[in-house]
GROMACS .gro file of C-alpha atoms in nm:
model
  291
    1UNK     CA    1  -0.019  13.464  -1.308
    2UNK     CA    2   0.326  13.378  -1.191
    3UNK     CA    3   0.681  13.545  -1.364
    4UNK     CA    4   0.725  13.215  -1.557
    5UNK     CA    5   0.407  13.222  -1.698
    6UNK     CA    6   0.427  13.553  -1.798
    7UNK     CA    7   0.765  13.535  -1.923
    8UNK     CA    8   0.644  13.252  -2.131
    9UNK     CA    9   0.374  13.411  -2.287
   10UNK     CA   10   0.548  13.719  -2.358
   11UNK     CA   11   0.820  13.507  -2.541
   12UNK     CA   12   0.509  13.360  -2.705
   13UNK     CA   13   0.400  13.726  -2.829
   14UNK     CA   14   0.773  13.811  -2.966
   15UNK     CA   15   0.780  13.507  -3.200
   16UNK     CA   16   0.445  13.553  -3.338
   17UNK     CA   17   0.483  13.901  -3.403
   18UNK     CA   18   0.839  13.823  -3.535
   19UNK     CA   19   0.668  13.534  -3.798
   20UNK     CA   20   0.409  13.825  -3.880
   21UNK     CA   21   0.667  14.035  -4.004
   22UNK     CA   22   0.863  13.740  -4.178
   23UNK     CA   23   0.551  13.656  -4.298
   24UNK     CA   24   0.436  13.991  -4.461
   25UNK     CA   25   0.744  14.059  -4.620
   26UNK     CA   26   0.708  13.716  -4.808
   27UNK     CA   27   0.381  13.767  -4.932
   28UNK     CA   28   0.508  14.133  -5.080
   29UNK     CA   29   0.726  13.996  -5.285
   30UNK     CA   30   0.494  13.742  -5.383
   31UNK     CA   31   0.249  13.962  -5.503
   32UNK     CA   32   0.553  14.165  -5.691
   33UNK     CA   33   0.378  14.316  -6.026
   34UNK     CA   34   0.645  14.125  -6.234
   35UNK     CA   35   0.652  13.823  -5.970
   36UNK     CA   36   0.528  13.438  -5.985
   37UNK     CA   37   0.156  13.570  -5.951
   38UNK     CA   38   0.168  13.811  -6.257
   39UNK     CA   39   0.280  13.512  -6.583
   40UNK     CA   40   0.010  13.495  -6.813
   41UNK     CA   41   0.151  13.193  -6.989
   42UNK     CA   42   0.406  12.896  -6.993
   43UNK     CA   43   0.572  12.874  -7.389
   44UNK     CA   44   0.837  12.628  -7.516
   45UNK     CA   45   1.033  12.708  -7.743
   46UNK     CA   46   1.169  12.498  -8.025
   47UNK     CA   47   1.402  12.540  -8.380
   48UNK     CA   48   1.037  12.676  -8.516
   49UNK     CA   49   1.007  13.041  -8.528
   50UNK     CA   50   0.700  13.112  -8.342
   51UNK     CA   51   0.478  13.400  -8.297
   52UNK     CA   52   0.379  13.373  -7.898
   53UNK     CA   53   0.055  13.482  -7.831
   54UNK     CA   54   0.048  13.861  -7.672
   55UNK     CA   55   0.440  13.907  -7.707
   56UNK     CA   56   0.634  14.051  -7.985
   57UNK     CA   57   0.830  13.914  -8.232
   58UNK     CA   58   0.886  13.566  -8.378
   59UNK     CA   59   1.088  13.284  -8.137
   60UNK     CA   60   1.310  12.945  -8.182
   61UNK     CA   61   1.648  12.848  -7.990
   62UNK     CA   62   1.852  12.583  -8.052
   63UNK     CA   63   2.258  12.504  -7.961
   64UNK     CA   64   2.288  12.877  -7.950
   65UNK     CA   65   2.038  12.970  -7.698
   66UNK     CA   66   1.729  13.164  -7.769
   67UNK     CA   67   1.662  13.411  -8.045
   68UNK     CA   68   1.405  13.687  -8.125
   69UNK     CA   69   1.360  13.810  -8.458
   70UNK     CA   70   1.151  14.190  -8.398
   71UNK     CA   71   0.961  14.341  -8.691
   72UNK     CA   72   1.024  14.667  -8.760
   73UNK     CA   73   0.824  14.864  -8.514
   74UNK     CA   74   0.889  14.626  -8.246
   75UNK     CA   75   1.151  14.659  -7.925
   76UNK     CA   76   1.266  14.491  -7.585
   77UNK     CA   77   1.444  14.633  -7.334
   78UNK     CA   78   1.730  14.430  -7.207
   79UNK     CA   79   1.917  14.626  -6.924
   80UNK     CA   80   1.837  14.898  -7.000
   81UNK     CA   81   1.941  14.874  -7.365
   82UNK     CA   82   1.688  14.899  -7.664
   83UNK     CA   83   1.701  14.563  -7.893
   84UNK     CA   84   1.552  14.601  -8.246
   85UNK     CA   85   1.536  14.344  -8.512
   86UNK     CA   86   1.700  14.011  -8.454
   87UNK     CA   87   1.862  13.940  -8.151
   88UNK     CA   88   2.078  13.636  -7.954
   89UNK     CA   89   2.030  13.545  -7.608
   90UNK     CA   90   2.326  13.332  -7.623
   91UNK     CA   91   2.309  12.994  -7.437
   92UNK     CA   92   2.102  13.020  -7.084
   93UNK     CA   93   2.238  12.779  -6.808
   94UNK     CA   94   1.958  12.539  -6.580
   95UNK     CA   95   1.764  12.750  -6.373
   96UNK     CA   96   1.874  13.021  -6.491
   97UNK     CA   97   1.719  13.279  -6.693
   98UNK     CA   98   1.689  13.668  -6.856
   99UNK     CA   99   1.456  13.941  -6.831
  100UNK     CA  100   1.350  14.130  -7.075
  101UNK     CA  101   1.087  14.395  -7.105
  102UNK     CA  102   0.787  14.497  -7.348
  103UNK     CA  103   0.486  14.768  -7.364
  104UNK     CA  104   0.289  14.547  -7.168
  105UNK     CA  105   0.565  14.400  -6.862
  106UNK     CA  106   0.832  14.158  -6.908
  107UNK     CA  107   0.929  13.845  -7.052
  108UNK     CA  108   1.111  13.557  -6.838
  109UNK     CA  109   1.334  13.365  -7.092
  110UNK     CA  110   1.474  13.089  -6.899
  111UNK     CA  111   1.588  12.714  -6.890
  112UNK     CA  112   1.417  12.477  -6.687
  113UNK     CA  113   1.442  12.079  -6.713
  114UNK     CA  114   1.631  12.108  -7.057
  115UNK     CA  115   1.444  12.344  -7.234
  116UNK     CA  116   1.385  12.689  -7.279
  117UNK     CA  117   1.088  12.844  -7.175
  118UNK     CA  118   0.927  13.206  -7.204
  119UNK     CA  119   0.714  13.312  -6.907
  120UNK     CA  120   0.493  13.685  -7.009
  121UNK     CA  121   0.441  13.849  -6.648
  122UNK     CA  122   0.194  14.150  -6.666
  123UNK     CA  123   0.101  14.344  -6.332
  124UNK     CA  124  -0.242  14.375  -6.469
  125UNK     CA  125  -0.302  14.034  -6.483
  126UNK     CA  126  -0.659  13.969  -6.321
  127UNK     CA  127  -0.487  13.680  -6.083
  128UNK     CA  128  -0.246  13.884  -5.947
  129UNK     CA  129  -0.471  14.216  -5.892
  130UNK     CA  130  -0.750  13.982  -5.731
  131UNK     CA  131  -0.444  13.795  -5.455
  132UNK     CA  132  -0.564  13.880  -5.099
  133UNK     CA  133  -0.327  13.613  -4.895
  134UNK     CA  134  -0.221  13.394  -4.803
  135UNK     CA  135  -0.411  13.175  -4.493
  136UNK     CA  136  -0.115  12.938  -4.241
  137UNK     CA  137  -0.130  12.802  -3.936
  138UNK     CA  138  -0.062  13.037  -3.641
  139UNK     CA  139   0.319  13.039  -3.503
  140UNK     CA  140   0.356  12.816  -3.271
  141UNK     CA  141   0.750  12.812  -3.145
  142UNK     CA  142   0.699  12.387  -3.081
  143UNK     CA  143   0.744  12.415  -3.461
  144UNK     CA  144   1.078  12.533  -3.427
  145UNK     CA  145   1.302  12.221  -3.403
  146UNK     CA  146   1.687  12.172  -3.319
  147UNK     CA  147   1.829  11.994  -3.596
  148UNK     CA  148   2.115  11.846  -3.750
  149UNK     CA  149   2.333  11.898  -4.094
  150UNK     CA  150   2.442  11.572  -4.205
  151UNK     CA  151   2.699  11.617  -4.456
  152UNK     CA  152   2.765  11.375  -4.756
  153UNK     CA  153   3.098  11.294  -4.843
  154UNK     CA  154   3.043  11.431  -5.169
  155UNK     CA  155   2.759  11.585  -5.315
  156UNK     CA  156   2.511  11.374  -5.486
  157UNK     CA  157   2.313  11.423  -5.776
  158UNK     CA  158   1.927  11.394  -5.743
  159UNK     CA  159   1.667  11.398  -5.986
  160UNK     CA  160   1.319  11.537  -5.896
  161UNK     CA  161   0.992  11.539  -6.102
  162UNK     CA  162   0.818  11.874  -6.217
  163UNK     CA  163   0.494  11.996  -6.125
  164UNK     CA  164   0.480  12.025  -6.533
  165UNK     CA  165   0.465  11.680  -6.729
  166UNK     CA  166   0.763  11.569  -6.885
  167UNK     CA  167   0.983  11.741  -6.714
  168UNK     CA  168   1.256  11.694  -6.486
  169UNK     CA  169   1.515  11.899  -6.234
  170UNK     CA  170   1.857  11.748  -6.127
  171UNK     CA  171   1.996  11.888  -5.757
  172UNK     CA  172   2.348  11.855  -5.627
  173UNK     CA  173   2.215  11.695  -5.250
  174UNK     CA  174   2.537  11.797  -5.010
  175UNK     CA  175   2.335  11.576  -4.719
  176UNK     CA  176   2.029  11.623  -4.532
  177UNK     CA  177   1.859  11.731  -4.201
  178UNK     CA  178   1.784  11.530  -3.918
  179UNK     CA  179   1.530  11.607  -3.656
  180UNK     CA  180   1.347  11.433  -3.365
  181UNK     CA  181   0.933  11.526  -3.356
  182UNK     CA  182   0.800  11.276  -3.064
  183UNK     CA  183   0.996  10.975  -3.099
  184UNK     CA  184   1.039  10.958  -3.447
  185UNK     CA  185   1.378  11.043  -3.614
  186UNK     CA  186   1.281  11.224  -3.946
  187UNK     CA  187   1.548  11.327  -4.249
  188UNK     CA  188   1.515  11.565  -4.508
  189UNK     CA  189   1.700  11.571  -4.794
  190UNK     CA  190   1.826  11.906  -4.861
  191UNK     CA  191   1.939  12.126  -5.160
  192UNK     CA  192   2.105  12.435  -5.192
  193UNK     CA  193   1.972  12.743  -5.139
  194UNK     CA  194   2.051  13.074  -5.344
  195UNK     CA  195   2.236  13.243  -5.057
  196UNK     CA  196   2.566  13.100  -4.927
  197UNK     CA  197   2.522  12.920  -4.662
  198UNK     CA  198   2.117  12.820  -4.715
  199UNK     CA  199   1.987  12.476  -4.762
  200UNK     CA  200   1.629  12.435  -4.861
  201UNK     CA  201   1.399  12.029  -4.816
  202UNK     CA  202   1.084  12.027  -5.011
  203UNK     CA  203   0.851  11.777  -4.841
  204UNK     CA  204   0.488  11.694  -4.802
  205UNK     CA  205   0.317  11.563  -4.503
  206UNK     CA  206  -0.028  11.409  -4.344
  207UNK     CA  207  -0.208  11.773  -4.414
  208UNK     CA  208  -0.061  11.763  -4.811
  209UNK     CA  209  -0.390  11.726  -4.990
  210UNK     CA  210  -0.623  11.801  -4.695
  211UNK     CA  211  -0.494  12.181  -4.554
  212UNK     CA  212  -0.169  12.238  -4.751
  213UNK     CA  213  -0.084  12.190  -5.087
  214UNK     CA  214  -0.068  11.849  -5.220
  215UNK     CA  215   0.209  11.862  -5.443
  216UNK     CA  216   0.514  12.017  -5.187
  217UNK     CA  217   0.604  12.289  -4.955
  218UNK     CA  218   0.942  12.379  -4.885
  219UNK     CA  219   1.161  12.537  -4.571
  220UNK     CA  220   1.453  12.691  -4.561
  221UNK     CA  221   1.712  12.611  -4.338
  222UNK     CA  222   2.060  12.825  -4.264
  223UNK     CA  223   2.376  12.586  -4.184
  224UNK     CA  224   2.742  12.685  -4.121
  225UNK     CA  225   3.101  12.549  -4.231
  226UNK     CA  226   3.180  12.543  -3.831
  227UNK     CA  227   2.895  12.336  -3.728
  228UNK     CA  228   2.620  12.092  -3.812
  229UNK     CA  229   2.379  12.226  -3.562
  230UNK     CA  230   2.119  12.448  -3.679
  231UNK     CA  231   1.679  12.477  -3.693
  232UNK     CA  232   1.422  12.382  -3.905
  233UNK     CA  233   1.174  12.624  -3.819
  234UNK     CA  234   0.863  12.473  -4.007
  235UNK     CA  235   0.628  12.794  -3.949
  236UNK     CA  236   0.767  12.893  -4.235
  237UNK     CA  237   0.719  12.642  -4.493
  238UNK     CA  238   0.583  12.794  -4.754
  239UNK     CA  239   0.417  12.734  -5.075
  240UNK     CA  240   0.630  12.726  -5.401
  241UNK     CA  241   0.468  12.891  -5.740
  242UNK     CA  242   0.323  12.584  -5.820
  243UNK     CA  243   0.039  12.590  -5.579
  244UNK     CA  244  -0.089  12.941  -5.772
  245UNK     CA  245  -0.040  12.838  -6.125
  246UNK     CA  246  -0.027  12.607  -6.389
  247UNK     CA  247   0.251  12.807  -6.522
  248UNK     CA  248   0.514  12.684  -6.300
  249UNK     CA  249   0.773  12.429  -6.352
  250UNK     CA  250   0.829  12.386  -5.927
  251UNK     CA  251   1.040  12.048  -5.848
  252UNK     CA  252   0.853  11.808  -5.633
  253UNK     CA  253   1.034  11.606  -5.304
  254UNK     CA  254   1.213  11.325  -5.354
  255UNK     CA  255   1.088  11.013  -5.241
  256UNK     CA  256   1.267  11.047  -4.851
  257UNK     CA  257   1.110  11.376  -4.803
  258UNK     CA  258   0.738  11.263  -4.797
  259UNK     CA  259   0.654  11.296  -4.435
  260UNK     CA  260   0.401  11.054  -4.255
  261UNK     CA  261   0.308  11.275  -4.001
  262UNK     CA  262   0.100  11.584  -4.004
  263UNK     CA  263   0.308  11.931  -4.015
  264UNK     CA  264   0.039  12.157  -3.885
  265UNK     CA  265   0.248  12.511  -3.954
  266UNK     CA  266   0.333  12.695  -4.212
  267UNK     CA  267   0.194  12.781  -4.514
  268UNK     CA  268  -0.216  12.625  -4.585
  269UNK     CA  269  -0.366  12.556  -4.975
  270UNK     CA  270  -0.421  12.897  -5.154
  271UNK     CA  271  -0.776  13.012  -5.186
  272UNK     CA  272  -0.725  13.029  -5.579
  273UNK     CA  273  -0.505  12.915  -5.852
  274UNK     CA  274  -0.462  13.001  -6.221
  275UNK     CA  275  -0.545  12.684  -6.418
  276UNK     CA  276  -0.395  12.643  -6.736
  277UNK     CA  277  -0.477  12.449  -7.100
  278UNK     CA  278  -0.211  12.269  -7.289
  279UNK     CA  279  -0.193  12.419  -7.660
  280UNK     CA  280   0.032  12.365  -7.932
  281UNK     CA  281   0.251  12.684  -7.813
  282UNK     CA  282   0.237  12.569  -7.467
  283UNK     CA  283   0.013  12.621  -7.187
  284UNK     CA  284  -0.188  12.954  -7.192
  285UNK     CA  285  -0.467  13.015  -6.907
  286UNK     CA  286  -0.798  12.873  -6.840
  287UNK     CA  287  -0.958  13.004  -6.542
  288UNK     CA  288  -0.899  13.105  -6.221
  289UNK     CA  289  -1.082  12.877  -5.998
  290UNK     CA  290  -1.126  12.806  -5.617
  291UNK     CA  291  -0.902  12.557  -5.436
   0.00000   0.00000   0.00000
């Protein structure tokens, strides 16, 4: 074996142990007792005071944000601070959302396409106790790809469809990535991320439907204000909540980011999913079946 070769495949070694770490540290907080594997349910809420199954307390919103009316032996936690009887959330913001906790976990209370939502999350919750992984594709650095940040004049506003029906998510684009794979220019439209300085592109490809998930996957991508070069590094696309549950509102690509060719990294279709059934409260669980 020559220096090269061995250089090569050393290099080799580095980045898949490197992606191994990445990639166990992303499936921790995955399986997070109060994470995206632990809601029990998906519940709208309306003007109607409503008793939510398994939660406390009767619910509505309306111009004033969400409200919980407690009976008398019931209490939250908000912070830290002990809420009894009826209580104002105040007006929650899109994508945004509180937490609030009970005997039994927490509560998300959020806003997501318009409308406020409550999301139970329970660390005993079968689905989550029984989540063993994960499967991808093995690193491969060829999956690591120069790209470029191309920059809109102004940001532009892009509407998505859920992977809930009848529901909707609006994104401020600032521009998208471009990448060569072969000879094929390829763009991504890209969103913010939560950290400064992060983009995220959902996207599906040739495996969507056949070894990843069919509905998206998405990859991060870091830019800078002092240049337009940067990576897409697609060994780690990953899988958004969507793919485990019925009780996720996940945005799906926009039209540009639907990829003809085959991705072969990253994230593959979970082994199991929580399906749910549509009730009059909202969508509670069914089974947990095989994918």
């Amino acid at each position: 074996m020559t220096l090269q070769s061995e250089t090569g495949r050393s290099a080799e070694t580095s980045f898949a142990r490197e992606w191994e770490e990445w990639h166990s540290a992303h499936e921790k907080r995955r399986a997070d007792p109060h994470g995206f594997l632990a809601v029990t349910g998906l519940f709208w809420l309306s003007e109607e005071k409503t008793a939510v199954p398994g939660l406390p307390g009767l619910w509505s919103t309306g111009a004033e944000g969400p409200v919980v009316e407690l009976a008398e032996d019931d209490v939250l936690l908000l912070g830290g601070t002990v809420i009894r009887g009826t209580h104002r959330f105040g007006p929650i913001a899109e994508r945004d959302g509180i937490t609030v906790g009970f005997d039994e976990g927490v509560i998300e209370i959020a806003k997501r396409g318009g409308r406020d939502i409550l999301r139970p999350r329970r660390a005993d919750f079968p689905f989550l106790r029984s989540y063993t992984g994960t499967a991808a594709y093995p690193a491969d650095p060829r999956w690591q790809i120069p790209a470029r940040f191309v920059r809109f004049i102004a940001p532009r506003a892009i509407e998505v469809g859920a992977a809930v029906d009848a529901l909707a998510h609006v994104y401020e684009s600032p521009g998208y990535i471009e990448f060569e794979i072969g000879d094929e220019t390829i763009r991504l439209l890209a969103f913010p991320g939560h950290a400064p300085g992060s983009l995220f592109a959902l996207f599906t490809d040739a495996t969507s439907g056949v070894t990843t998930y069919a509905a998206n996957r998405t990859v991060a991508i870091e830019v800078s204000e002092d240049s337009d070069e940067t990576v897409v590094d697609f060994n780690r696309a990953v899988n958004l909540p969507c793919a485990y549950t019925d009780f996720a509102t996940c945005p799906l690509p926009p039209a540009e980011n639907h990829l003809r060719i085959e991705i072969t990294a990253g994230e593959k279709t979970p082994s199991a999913r929580v399906e749910g059934l549509v009730s009059a409260a909202g969508i509670v669980p069914a089974a947990s079946s095989s994918a």
